[in-house]
């Protein structure tokens, strides 16, 4: 079975074609600048690469082109589009309606569209991509929606309700939804495979990338997570502020004469690593600058490690214990110093880590706790596309 995985944004579309016999990626690529001009970069498993500038007025033309590249010329990996059994779409927001992946029909597509108020930049793009696939491949090829929020739908109300008047939840669906659910589910279920199940296990998963979130997972189910109504909540990220005292927002807006949308832009695009360090949103740049003595780069790294440590502790308290901490995402998989600074001095919780093992744990499945540690510390590389493909294959079987 061959599954195409699509991750669509408003002007871009990432794709992977996965052979489910061996879960290998046959081809992958990126369509960019949709609605502006258009560019596609396509790579095959044999290392062949095609890069073209083509007009992409809409996602449909981009989809047409990627189908053409897969079936002809240098980038060819299949003889016919009909070899693709189904398409799995990453959909950002499933609201309270979707707690698992679903095969799309007109009603489901309309429901995803209805949730656009909660994810105005993402859900409309996801719907556009689903419709483009139906148009090009026909109605017989199943389109599956896999939601970023779905895994977090098991959170209890006390975790997801906000401190504001309840009527806003009733009127506008204002509550914590959580994101990166596919990644938290992928790495926690991988740990379940390794340990022979997650029954009775209390796990904290740290997905640390340009966007970051942490989740508390008990018996394989999400109990709490750091991102909230939007991905802005939680810890500091590349350019997002994470949670701040809400009064700061109106105070600074008034002082600086900023509109809501300007303030939103600052909180989402100019804060976090970028905003505190004043240097970069990229963790690697901050690590280099901090080594060279840059104090604000060091402060930024200290802050993010401090926040992650706080969440590990608070989620252990929320779950009544801790069996494992998992690190994943670009920072979680690569930065030994972030992992070590989060996990050191946590012996009171039963977590004891080895600095040398931690330094050698990057970019692979590895533990870095000591032999005596009651709590395991893991690096488990994430693979959201593979989980989308697995869900899709399972649903269309
Ligand atoms: P996204 O959330 O966009 O998928 P990634 O998961 O790729 O992002 O994570 C990007 C982050 O990972 C960046 O901050 C980058 O600096 C960081 N990163 C990548 N490699 C390393 C490394 N070797 N050491 C430290 N940080 C790294």
mmCIF file of C-alpha atoms and ligand atoms in Angstrom:
data_model
loop_
_atom_site.group_PDB
_atom_site.id
_atom_site.type_symbol
_atom_site.label_atom_id
_atom_site.label_comp_id
_atom_site.label_asym_id
_atom_site.label_seq_id
_atom_site.Cartn_x
_atom_site.Cartn_y
_atom_site.Cartn_z
ATOM 1 C CA UNK A 1 0.000 0.000 0.000
ATOM 2 C CA UNK A 2 1.274 3.487 -0.883
ATOM 3 C CA UNK A 3 0.135 6.508 1.117
ATOM 4 C CA UNK A 4 0.671 10.145 0.214
ATOM 5 C CA UNK A 5 1.019 12.439 3.229
ATOM 6 C CA UNK A 6 0.183 16.119 2.771
ATOM 7 C CA UNK A 7 0.988 18.960 5.155
ATOM 8 C CA UNK A 8 -0.526 22.087 3.628
ATOM 9 C CA UNK A 9 -0.093 25.692 4.683
ATOM 10 C CA UNK A 10 -1.733 28.728 3.118
ATOM 11 C CA UNK A 11 1.047 29.130 0.525
ATOM 12 C CA UNK A 12 2.973 25.876 0.820
ATOM 13 C CA UNK A 13 2.468 22.128 0.697
ATOM 14 C CA UNK A 14 4.918 19.505 2.010
ATOM 15 C CA UNK A 15 4.429 15.934 0.846
ATOM 16 C CA UNK A 16 5.817 12.432 1.340
ATOM 17 C CA UNK A 17 4.927 9.265 -0.519
ATOM 18 C CA UNK A 18 5.355 6.316 1.845
ATOM 19 C CA UNK A 19 5.440 2.605 0.980
ATOM 20 C CA UNK A 20 3.602 0.970 3.872
ATOM 21 C CA UNK A 21 5.155 -2.471 3.162
ATOM 22 C CA UNK A 22 8.401 -1.236 4.709
ATOM 23 C CA UNK A 23 7.416 2.296 5.837
ATOM 24 C CA UNK A 24 10.091 3.774 3.547
ATOM 25 C CA UNK A 25 9.734 7.223 2.011
ATOM 26 C CA UNK A 26 9.649 6.792 -1.782
ATOM 27 C CA UNK A 27 9.603 10.506 -2.588
ATOM 28 C CA UNK A 28 9.138 13.764 -0.785
ATOM 29 C CA UNK A 29 9.038 17.422 -1.583
ATOM 30 C CA UNK A 30 7.789 20.914 -1.055
ATOM 31 C CA UNK A 31 5.540 23.167 -3.139
ATOM 32 C CA UNK A 32 6.094 26.797 -2.193
ATOM 33 C CA UNK A 33 4.757 30.253 -2.986
ATOM 34 C CA UNK A 34 1.294 28.942 -3.950
ATOM 35 C CA UNK A 35 -0.888 31.886 -4.959
ATOM 36 C CA UNK A 36 2.213 34.079 -5.476
ATOM 37 C CA UNK A 37 4.264 32.474 -8.266
ATOM 38 C CA UNK A 38 5.295 28.880 -7.535
ATOM 39 C CA UNK A 39 8.237 26.555 -6.895
ATOM 40 C CA UNK A 40 8.519 22.815 -6.344
ATOM 41 C CA UNK A 41 11.432 20.804 -4.958
ATOM 42 C CA UNK A 42 11.023 17.041 -5.345
ATOM 43 C CA UNK A 43 13.392 14.303 -4.120
ATOM 44 C CA UNK A 44 13.258 10.562 -4.720
ATOM 45 C CA UNK A 45 14.497 7.755 -2.446
ATOM 46 C CA UNK A 46 17.283 7.182 -4.968
ATOM 47 C CA UNK A 47 18.575 10.696 -4.331
ATOM 48 C CA UNK A 48 17.323 12.256 -7.573
ATOM 49 C CA UNK A 49 16.240 15.845 -7.164
ATOM 50 C CA UNK A 50 14.035 18.037 -9.352
ATOM 51 C CA UNK A 51 13.554 21.746 -8.671
ATOM 52 C CA UNK A 52 11.233 23.786 -10.877
ATOM 53 C CA UNK A 53 9.626 27.183 -10.928
ATOM 54 C CA UNK A 54 6.026 26.744 -12.090
ATOM 55 C CA UNK A 55 2.885 28.851 -11.790
ATOM 56 C CA UNK A 56 0.823 27.688 -8.802
ATOM 57 C CA UNK A 57 -2.274 29.925 -8.720
ATOM 58 C CA UNK A 58 -3.888 27.478 -6.256
ATOM 59 C CA UNK A 59 -3.099 24.241 -4.386
ATOM 60 C CA UNK A 60 -4.683 22.288 -7.274
ATOM 61 C CA UNK A 61 -1.963 23.258 -9.767
ATOM 62 C CA UNK A 62 0.692 22.407 -7.168
ATOM 63 C CA UNK A 63 -0.951 19.032 -6.628
ATOM 64 C CA UNK A 64 -1.161 18.425 -10.412
ATOM 65 C CA UNK A 65 2.553 19.162 -10.729
ATOM 66 C CA UNK A 66 3.668 16.899 -7.906
ATOM 67 C CA UNK A 67 1.618 14.073 -9.422
ATOM 68 C CA UNK A 68 3.324 14.700 -12.772
ATOM 69 C CA UNK A 69 6.794 14.647 -11.165
ATOM 70 C CA UNK A 70 6.033 11.388 -9.338
ATOM 71 C CA UNK A 71 4.923 9.635 -12.524
ATOM 72 C CA UNK A 72 7.326 10.955 -15.188
ATOM 73 C CA UNK A 73 10.835 12.266 -15.876
ATOM 74 C CA UNK A 74 13.774 12.354 -13.435
ATOM 75 C CA UNK A 75 11.593 12.353 -10.324
ATOM 76 C CA UNK A 76 9.483 9.351 -11.353
ATOM 77 C CA UNK A 77 8.805 6.860 -8.559
ATOM 78 C CA UNK A 78 5.483 5.290 -9.641
ATOM 79 C CA UNK A 79 3.966 4.420 -13.025
ATOM 80 C CA UNK A 80 0.490 5.699 -12.345
ATOM 81 C CA UNK A 81 -1.272 7.965 -9.858
ATOM 82 C CA UNK A 82 -3.636 5.018 -9.284
ATOM 83 C CA UNK A 83 -0.847 3.302 -7.312
ATOM 84 C CA UNK A 84 -1.530 5.767 -4.479
ATOM 85 C CA UNK A 85 -4.111 4.053 -2.272
ATOM 86 C CA UNK A 86 -5.011 6.987 -0.032
ATOM 87 C CA UNK A 87 -3.937 10.451 1.114
ATOM 88 C CA UNK A 88 -3.358 11.438 4.739
ATOM 89 C CA UNK A 89 -3.674 15.142 5.540
ATOM 90 C CA UNK A 90 -2.254 16.885 8.566
ATOM 91 C CA UNK A 91 -5.127 19.048 9.799
ATOM 92 C CA UNK A 92 -4.286 21.553 12.515
ATOM 93 C CA UNK A 93 -7.557 21.989 14.378
ATOM 94 C CA UNK A 94 -10.153 19.368 15.168
ATOM 95 C CA UNK A 95 -11.784 21.369 17.984
ATOM 96 C CA UNK A 96 -13.867 19.255 20.365
ATOM 97 C CA UNK A 97 -15.375 17.341 17.462
ATOM 98 C CA UNK A 98 -12.439 15.178 16.377
ATOM 99 C CA UNK A 99 -10.641 12.988 18.889
ATOM 100 C CA UNK A 100 -9.210 10.641 16.273
ATOM 101 C CA UNK A 101 -8.349 10.536 12.577
ATOM 102 C CA UNK A 102 -11.220 10.234 10.086
ATOM 103 C CA UNK A 103 -11.883 9.460 6.430
ATOM 104 C CA UNK A 104 -13.197 12.671 4.835
ATOM 105 C CA UNK A 105 -16.583 13.043 3.236
ATOM 106 C CA UNK A 106 -18.476 16.259 2.427
ATOM 107 C CA UNK A 107 -19.794 16.495 5.980
ATOM 108 C CA UNK A 108 -16.333 16.061 7.551
ATOM 109 C CA UNK A 109 -14.803 18.616 5.192
ATOM 110 C CA UNK A 110 -17.554 21.091 6.133
ATOM 111 C CA UNK A 111 -16.882 20.425 9.834
ATOM 112 C CA UNK A 112 -13.148 21.122 9.365
ATOM 113 C CA UNK A 113 -14.070 24.304 7.518
ATOM 114 C CA UNK A 114 -16.392 25.291 10.385
ATOM 115 C CA UNK A 115 -13.452 25.045 12.792
ATOM 116 C CA UNK A 116 -11.577 27.737 10.839
ATOM 117 C CA UNK A 117 -12.491 30.341 13.451
ATOM 118 C CA UNK A 118 -10.136 28.481 15.831
ATOM 119 C CA UNK A 119 -7.286 28.170 13.297
ATOM 120 C CA UNK A 120 -7.853 30.865 10.670
ATOM 121 C CA UNK A 121 -4.449 30.448 9.017
ATOM 122 C CA UNK A 122 -4.379 26.661 8.944
ATOM 123 C CA UNK A 123 -7.754 24.935 8.611
ATOM 124 C CA UNK A 124 -8.769 26.769 5.404
ATOM 125 C CA UNK A 125 -5.446 25.713 3.810
ATOM 126 C CA UNK A 126 -6.001 22.101 4.930
ATOM 127 C CA UNK A 127 -9.487 22.104 3.405
ATOM 128 C CA UNK A 128 -8.186 23.628 0.165
ATOM 129 C CA UNK A 129 -5.586 20.838 -0.064
ATOM 130 C CA UNK A 130 -8.145 18.089 0.628
ATOM 131 C CA UNK A 131 -10.443 19.506 -2.074
ATOM 132 C CA UNK A 132 -7.541 19.799 -4.534
ATOM 133 C CA UNK A 133 -6.666 16.126 -3.972
ATOM 134 C CA UNK A 134 -10.276 15.049 -4.542
ATOM 135 C CA UNK A 135 -10.382 17.109 -7.725
ATOM 136 C CA UNK A 136 -7.180 15.601 -9.124
ATOM 137 C CA UNK A 137 -7.477 11.999 -7.851
ATOM 138 C CA UNK A 138 -11.246 11.553 -7.901
ATOM 139 C CA UNK A 139 -13.686 10.685 -5.123
ATOM 140 C CA UNK A 140 -12.650 7.031 -4.952
ATOM 141 C CA UNK A 141 -9.263 7.719 -3.369
ATOM 142 C CA UNK A 142 -9.832 8.120 0.387
ATOM 143 C CA UNK A 143 -8.665 11.377 1.965
ATOM 144 C CA UNK A 144 -7.935 11.004 5.662
ATOM 145 C CA UNK A 145 -7.681 13.902 8.130
ATOM 146 C CA UNK A 146 -5.221 13.520 11.024
ATOM 147 C CA UNK A 147 -5.607 16.287 13.597
ATOM 148 C CA UNK A 148 -2.870 18.031 15.620
ATOM 149 C CA UNK A 149 -5.334 18.522 18.467
ATOM 150 C CA UNK A 150 -6.947 15.046 18.545
ATOM 151 C CA UNK A 151 -4.515 13.317 20.922
ATOM 152 C CA UNK A 152 -5.132 16.010 23.555
ATOM 153 C CA UNK A 153 -8.900 15.511 23.624
ATOM 154 C CA UNK A 154 -8.552 13.139 26.600
ATOM 155 C CA UNK A 155 -7.500 16.039 28.871
ATOM 156 C CA UNK A 156 -9.848 16.444 31.831
ATOM 157 C CA UNK A 157 -11.915 19.653 32.019
ATOM 158 C CA UNK A 158 -9.848 20.947 34.954
ATOM 159 C CA UNK A 159 -6.809 20.948 32.648
ATOM 160 C CA UNK A 160 -8.444 22.522 29.614
ATOM 161 C CA UNK A 161 -10.801 25.112 31.059
ATOM 162 C CA UNK A 162 -9.399 28.661 31.173
ATOM 163 C CA UNK A 163 -9.633 30.983 34.179
ATOM 164 C CA UNK A 164 -11.898 33.393 32.295
ATOM 165 C CA UNK A 165 -15.719 33.443 32.559
ATOM 166 C CA UNK A 166 -17.223 30.073 31.563
ATOM 167 C CA UNK A 167 -19.524 31.771 29.055
ATOM 168 C CA UNK A 168 -16.549 32.328 26.698
ATOM 169 C CA UNK A 169 -16.037 28.568 26.570
ATOM 170 C CA UNK A 170 -19.736 28.094 25.835
ATOM 171 C CA UNK A 171 -19.993 30.908 23.306
ATOM 172 C CA UNK A 172 -16.638 30.703 21.526
ATOM 173 C CA UNK A 173 -15.062 27.359 22.420
ATOM 174 C CA UNK A 174 -12.330 29.187 24.354
ATOM 175 C CA UNK A 175 -10.329 26.451 26.155
ATOM 176 C CA UNK A 176 -7.006 24.640 25.930
ATOM 177 C CA UNK A 177 -6.805 22.385 22.839
ATOM 178 C CA UNK A 178 -3.087 21.627 22.596
ATOM 179 C CA UNK A 179 -1.085 20.988 19.409
ATOM 180 C CA UNK A 180 1.735 18.696 18.145
ATOM 181 C CA UNK A 181 -0.589 15.836 19.144
ATOM 182 C CA UNK A 182 0.725 13.608 16.351
ATOM 183 C CA UNK A 183 4.283 13.973 17.634
ATOM 184 C CA UNK A 184 3.375 13.418 21.303
ATOM 185 C CA UNK A 185 1.408 10.338 20.272
ATOM 186 C CA UNK A 186 4.193 9.037 18.002
ATOM 187 C CA UNK A 187 6.957 9.196 20.621
ATOM 188 C CA UNK A 188 4.813 8.007 23.530
ATOM 189 C CA UNK A 189 3.532 5.017 21.553
ATOM 190 C CA UNK A 190 7.096 4.260 20.467
ATOM 191 C CA UNK A 191 8.046 4.134 24.145
ATOM 192 C CA UNK A 192 5.047 1.850 24.660
ATOM 193 C CA UNK A 193 6.431 -0.500 21.977
ATOM 194 C CA UNK A 194 9.824 -0.513 23.689
ATOM 195 C CA UNK A 195 8.416 -1.072 27.202
ATOM 196 C CA UNK A 196 5.690 -3.498 26.176
ATOM 197 C CA UNK A 197 2.803 -1.119 26.817
ATOM 198 C CA UNK A 198 1.988 2.180 28.523
ATOM 199 C CA UNK A 199 -0.573 0.824 30.985
ATOM 200 C CA UNK A 200 0.216 2.272 34.412
ATOM 201 C CA UNK A 201 3.010 4.453 32.953
ATOM 202 C CA UNK A 202 3.391 8.180 33.600
ATOM 203 C CA UNK A 203 5.315 9.912 30.852
ATOM 204 C CA UNK A 204 6.243 13.509 30.031
ATOM 205 C CA UNK A 205 6.925 14.144 26.325
ATOM 206 C CA UNK A 206 8.890 17.273 25.363
ATOM 207 C CA UNK A 207 8.504 18.226 21.686
ATOM 208 C CA UNK A 208 11.059 21.020 21.305
ATOM 209 C CA UNK A 209 11.459 22.624 17.886
ATOM 210 C CA UNK A 210 10.726 26.045 16.429
ATOM 211 C CA UNK A 211 7.387 25.526 18.114
ATOM 212 C CA UNK A 212 7.517 23.604 21.379
ATOM 213 C CA UNK A 213 5.068 21.836 23.625
ATOM 214 C CA UNK A 214 5.173 19.412 26.519
ATOM 215 C CA UNK A 215 2.546 16.812 27.404
ATOM 216 C CA UNK A 216 1.648 14.729 30.446
ATOM 217 C CA UNK A 217 0.673 11.221 29.319
ATOM 218 C CA UNK A 218 -0.774 8.659 31.712
ATOM 219 C CA UNK A 219 -1.737 5.141 30.544
ATOM 220 C CA UNK A 220 -1.028 6.354 26.983
ATOM 221 C CA UNK A 221 -3.613 9.160 27.269
ATOM 222 C CA UNK A 222 -2.915 12.893 27.327
ATOM 223 C CA UNK A 223 -3.737 14.484 30.695
ATOM 224 C CA UNK A 224 -2.366 17.976 30.051
ATOM 225 C CA UNK A 225 -0.241 19.928 27.611
ATOM 226 C CA UNK A 226 1.431 23.327 27.441
ATOM 227 C CA UNK A 227 0.049 24.801 24.221
ATOM 228 C CA UNK A 228 -3.450 26.126 24.690
ATOM 229 C CA UNK A 229 -6.234 27.770 22.717
ATOM 230 C CA UNK A 230 -3.519 28.506 20.153
ATOM 231 C CA UNK A 231 0.126 27.388 19.845
ATOM 232 C CA UNK A 232 1.182 30.607 21.634
ATOM 233 C CA UNK A 233 0.772 29.204 25.143
ATOM 234 C CA UNK A 234 3.326 27.337 27.251
ATOM 235 C CA UNK A 235 7.103 27.745 27.109
ATOM 236 C CA UNK A 236 9.178 30.236 25.107
ATOM 237 C CA UNK A 237 9.774 29.112 21.512
ATOM 238 C CA UNK A 238 11.740 30.327 18.474
ATOM 239 C CA UNK A 239 9.669 33.481 18.078
ATOM 240 C CA UNK A 240 6.616 32.866 20.325
ATOM 241 C CA UNK A 241 6.451 34.261 23.837
ATOM 242 C CA UNK A 242 4.756 31.289 25.489
ATOM 243 C CA UNK A 243 2.540 32.163 28.451
ATOM 244 C CA UNK A 244 2.947 35.706 29.808
ATOM 245 C CA UNK A 245 0.994 37.614 32.431
ATOM 246 C CA UNK A 246 -1.962 38.829 30.338
ATOM 247 C CA UNK A 247 -1.825 42.271 31.895
ATOM 248 C CA UNK A 248 1.563 42.855 30.265
ATOM 249 C CA UNK A 249 -0.129 42.634 26.884
ATOM 250 C CA UNK A 250 -2.555 45.512 27.431
ATOM 251 C CA UNK A 251 0.032 47.498 29.442
ATOM 252 C CA UNK A 252 2.692 47.389 26.700
ATOM 253 C CA UNK A 253 0.113 47.869 23.924
ATOM 254 C CA UNK A 254 -1.006 51.078 25.586
ATOM 255 C CA UNK A 255 2.536 52.316 26.265
ATOM 256 C CA UNK A 256 3.684 51.623 22.697
ATOM 257 C CA UNK A 257 0.406 52.514 20.959
ATOM 258 C CA UNK A 258 0.028 49.056 19.431
ATOM 259 C CA UNK A 259 -3.120 47.580 17.909
ATOM 260 C CA UNK A 260 -4.299 44.036 18.798
ATOM 261 C CA UNK A 261 -2.918 42.683 15.554
ATOM 262 C CA UNK A 262 0.451 44.405 16.035
ATOM 263 C CA UNK A 263 0.630 42.983 19.557
ATOM 264 C CA UNK A 264 -0.321 39.537 18.272
ATOM 265 C CA UNK A 265 2.481 39.788 15.753
ATOM 266 C CA UNK A 266 5.001 40.655 18.489
ATOM 267 C CA UNK A 267 3.849 37.776 20.704
ATOM 268 C CA UNK A 268 3.995 35.262 17.838
ATOM 269 C CA UNK A 269 6.861 36.484 15.652
ATOM 270 C CA UNK A 270 9.188 38.661 17.730
ATOM 271 C CA UNK A 271 9.287 37.095 21.166
ATOM 272 C CA UNK A 272 10.716 33.908 22.666
ATOM 273 C CA UNK A 273 14.328 33.037 21.738
ATOM 274 C CA UNK A 274 14.432 35.897 19.233
ATOM 275 C CA UNK A 275 12.889 38.449 21.559
ATOM 276 C CA UNK A 276 14.886 37.682 24.701
ATOM 277 C CA UNK A 277 18.270 37.117 23.032
ATOM 278 C CA UNK A 278 17.919 39.831 20.385
ATOM 279 C CA UNK A 279 20.111 37.560 18.225
ATOM 280 C CA UNK A 280 18.241 34.633 16.720
ATOM 281 C CA UNK A 281 15.248 32.325 16.952
ATOM 282 C CA UNK A 282 17.526 29.344 16.297
ATOM 283 C CA UNK A 283 18.741 27.301 19.257
ATOM 284 C CA UNK A 284 22.058 26.505 17.540
ATOM 285 C CA UNK A 285 22.910 30.212 17.153
ATOM 286 C CA UNK A 286 22.092 30.799 20.823
ATOM 287 C CA UNK A 287 24.304 27.923 21.947
ATOM 288 C CA UNK A 288 27.229 29.316 19.920
ATOM 289 C CA UNK A 289 26.651 32.879 21.174
ATOM 290 C CA UNK A 290 26.297 31.735 24.796
ATOM 291 C CA UNK A 291 29.628 29.858 24.544
ATOM 292 C CA UNK A 292 31.209 33.081 23.296
ATOM 293 C CA UNK A 293 29.941 34.843 26.404
ATOM 294 C CA UNK A 294 26.730 36.476 25.183
ATOM 295 C CA UNK A 295 24.695 36.905 28.360
ATOM 296 C CA UNK A 296 21.277 37.318 26.763
ATOM 297 C CA UNK A 297 21.763 34.164 24.688
ATOM 298 C CA UNK A 298 22.639 32.364 27.929
ATOM 299 C CA UNK A 299 19.624 33.900 29.680
ATOM 300 C CA UNK A 300 17.343 32.627 26.881
ATOM 301 C CA UNK A 301 18.707 29.085 27.181
ATOM 302 C CA UNK A 302 18.497 29.237 30.990
ATOM 303 C CA UNK A 303 14.886 30.407 30.719
ATOM 304 C CA UNK A 304 13.725 27.655 28.363
ATOM 305 C CA UNK A 305 15.440 24.895 30.379
ATOM 306 C CA UNK A 306 13.958 26.340 33.585
ATOM 307 C CA UNK A 307 10.457 26.330 32.079
ATOM 308 C CA UNK A 308 10.754 22.766 30.754
ATOM 309 C CA UNK A 309 12.048 21.605 34.148
ATOM 310 C CA UNK A 310 9.073 23.297 35.831
ATOM 311 C CA UNK A 311 6.652 21.458 33.550
ATOM 312 C CA UNK A 312 8.327 18.081 34.095
ATOM 313 C CA UNK A 313 7.908 18.653 37.843
ATOM 314 C CA UNK A 314 4.363 19.941 37.652
ATOM 315 C CA UNK A 315 3.221 17.161 35.317
ATOM 316 C CA UNK A 316 4.783 14.550 37.628
ATOM 317 C CA UNK A 317 2.695 16.124 40.414
ATOM 318 C CA UNK A 318 -0.418 16.138 38.209
ATOM 319 C CA UNK A 319 0.009 12.448 37.309
ATOM 320 C CA UNK A 320 1.101 11.368 40.789
ATOM 321 C CA UNK A 321 4.502 10.144 39.629
ATOM 322 C CA UNK A 322 6.866 9.846 36.702
ATOM 323 C CA UNK A 323 8.294 6.851 34.803
ATOM 324 C CA UNK A 324 9.888 8.485 31.764
ATOM 325 C CA UNK A 325 10.740 11.805 30.146
ATOM 326 C CA UNK A 326 11.018 11.856 26.350
ATOM 327 C CA UNK A 327 12.822 14.504 24.276
ATOM 328 C CA UNK A 328 12.007 14.988 20.601
ATOM 329 C CA UNK A 329 11.883 17.672 17.855
ATOM 330 C CA UNK A 330 14.869 19.596 16.439
ATOM 331 C CA UNK A 331 16.056 20.823 19.842
ATOM 332 C CA UNK A 332 15.013 17.787 21.879
ATOM 333 C CA UNK A 333 16.769 15.382 19.513
ATOM 334 C CA UNK A 334 19.891 17.476 18.948
ATOM 335 C CA UNK A 335 20.689 19.678 21.918
ATOM 336 C CA UNK A 336 22.438 17.649 24.612
ATOM 337 C CA UNK A 337 22.868 20.758 26.729
ATOM 338 C CA UNK A 338 19.129 21.560 26.785
ATOM 339 C CA UNK A 339 18.327 17.942 27.699
ATOM 340 C CA UNK A 340 20.972 17.808 30.402
ATOM 341 C CA UNK A 341 20.092 21.162 31.959
ATOM 342 C CA UNK A 342 16.416 20.181 32.106
ATOM 343 C CA UNK A 343 17.072 16.784 33.722
ATOM 344 C CA UNK A 344 19.948 17.486 36.099
ATOM 345 C CA UNK A 345 19.210 18.036 39.795
ATOM 346 C CA UNK A 346 15.942 16.097 39.539
ATOM 347 C CA UNK A 347 17.023 13.250 41.840
ATOM 348 C CA UNK A 348 14.229 14.254 44.261
ATOM 349 C CA UNK A 349 11.846 12.977 41.558
ATOM 350 C CA UNK A 350 13.811 9.769 40.988
ATOM 351 C CA UNK A 351 15.381 11.092 37.785
ATOM 352 C CA UNK A 352 19.171 10.828 37.600
ATOM 353 C CA UNK A 353 20.929 11.421 34.289
ATOM 354 C CA UNK A 354 24.443 10.872 32.961
ATOM 355 C CA UNK A 355 26.014 13.832 31.128
ATOM 356 C CA UNK A 356 28.138 11.625 28.881
ATOM 357 C CA UNK A 357 25.223 9.385 27.852
ATOM 358 C CA UNK A 358 23.188 12.546 27.242
ATOM 359 C CA UNK A 359 25.906 13.966 24.964
ATOM 360 C CA UNK A 360 25.890 10.729 22.944
ATOM 361 C CA UNK A 361 22.114 10.364 22.737
ATOM 362 C CA UNK A 362 21.454 12.874 19.926
ATOM 363 C CA UNK A 363 19.592 11.998 16.728
ATOM 364 C CA UNK A 364 18.771 8.401 17.658
ATOM 365 C CA UNK A 365 16.695 6.312 20.027
ATOM 366 C CA UNK A 366 18.676 6.305 23.255
ATOM 367 C CA UNK A 367 18.354 6.586 27.024
ATOM 368 C CA UNK A 368 20.565 8.847 29.112
ATOM 369 C CA UNK A 369 19.475 8.071 32.666
ATOM 370 C CA UNK A 370 21.897 6.361 35.048
ATOM 371 C CA UNK A 371 21.466 2.714 36.020
ATOM 372 C CA UNK A 372 20.105 3.715 39.430
ATOM 373 C CA UNK A 373 17.569 6.206 38.092
ATOM 374 C CA UNK A 374 13.936 5.257 38.801
ATOM 375 C CA UNK A 375 12.806 7.470 35.925
ATOM 376 C CA UNK A 376 13.989 6.855 32.363
ATOM 377 C CA UNK A 377 15.241 9.727 30.186
ATOM 378 C CA UNK A 378 14.862 9.149 26.446
ATOM 379 C CA UNK A 379 15.621 10.715 23.101
ATOM 380 C CA UNK A 380 13.062 9.382 20.604
ATOM 381 C CA UNK A 381 13.113 10.973 17.130
ATOM 382 C CA UNK A 382 9.619 11.985 16.046
ATOM 383 C CA UNK A 383 8.033 11.131 12.695
ATOM 384 C CA UNK A 384 4.669 12.837 12.313
ATOM 385 C CA UNK A 385 4.375 11.947 8.610
ATOM 386 C CA UNK A 386 4.755 8.249 9.381
ATOM 387 C CA UNK A 387 2.030 8.373 12.017
ATOM 388 C CA UNK A 388 -0.277 10.171 9.554
ATOM 389 C CA UNK A 389 0.478 7.446 6.982
ATOM 390 C CA UNK A 390 -0.144 4.675 9.546
ATOM 391 C CA UNK A 391 -3.480 6.165 10.620
ATOM 392 C CA UNK A 392 -4.469 6.557 6.973
ATOM 393 C CA UNK A 393 -3.511 2.974 6.097
ATOM 394 C CA UNK A 394 -5.383 1.668 9.145
ATOM 395 C CA UNK A 395 -8.564 3.591 8.278
ATOM 396 C CA UNK A 396 -8.682 2.573 4.627
ATOM 397 C CA UNK A 397 -7.723 -1.084 5.091
HETATM 398 P P1 LIG B 1 9.938 22.800 13.466
HETATM 399 O O1 LIG B 1 9.241 23.041 14.758
HETATM 400 O O2 LIG B 1 9.899 23.954 12.524
HETATM 401 O O3 LIG B 1 9.632 21.457 12.842
HETATM 402 P P2 LIG B 1 12.466 21.586 14.201
HETATM 403 O O4 LIG B 1 11.817 20.487 14.965
HETATM 404 O O5 LIG B 1 13.235 21.247 12.972
HETATM 405 O O6 LIG B 1 11.477 22.756 13.868
HETATM 406 O O7 LIG B 1 13.460 22.333 15.233
HETATM 407 C C1 LIG B 1 14.179 23.464 14.877
HETATM 408 C C2 LIG B 1 15.051 23.840 16.072
HETATM 409 O O8 LIG B 1 15.973 22.777 16.327
HETATM 410 C C3 LIG B 1 15.873 25.096 15.860
HETATM 411 O O9 LIG B 1 15.829 25.925 17.001
HETATM 412 C C4 LIG B 1 17.270 24.541 15.687
HETATM 413 O O10 LIG B 1 18.243 25.444 16.134
HETATM 414 C C5 LIG B 1 17.231 23.341 16.599
HETATM 415 N N1 LIG B 1 18.353 22.449 16.302
HETATM 416 C C6 LIG B 1 18.579 21.724 15.178
HETATM 417 N N2 LIG B 1 19.776 21.095 15.254
HETATM 418 C C7 LIG B 1 20.335 21.444 16.444
HETATM 419 C C8 LIG B 1 21.562 21.140 17.112
HETATM 420 N N3 LIG B 1 22.464 20.338 16.557
HETATM 421 N N4 LIG B 1 21.771 21.676 18.331
HETATM 422 C C9 LIG B 1 20.856 22.485 18.905
HETATM 423 N N5 LIG B 1 19.681 22.811 18.331
HETATM 424 C C10 LIG B 1 19.416 22.306 17.118
#
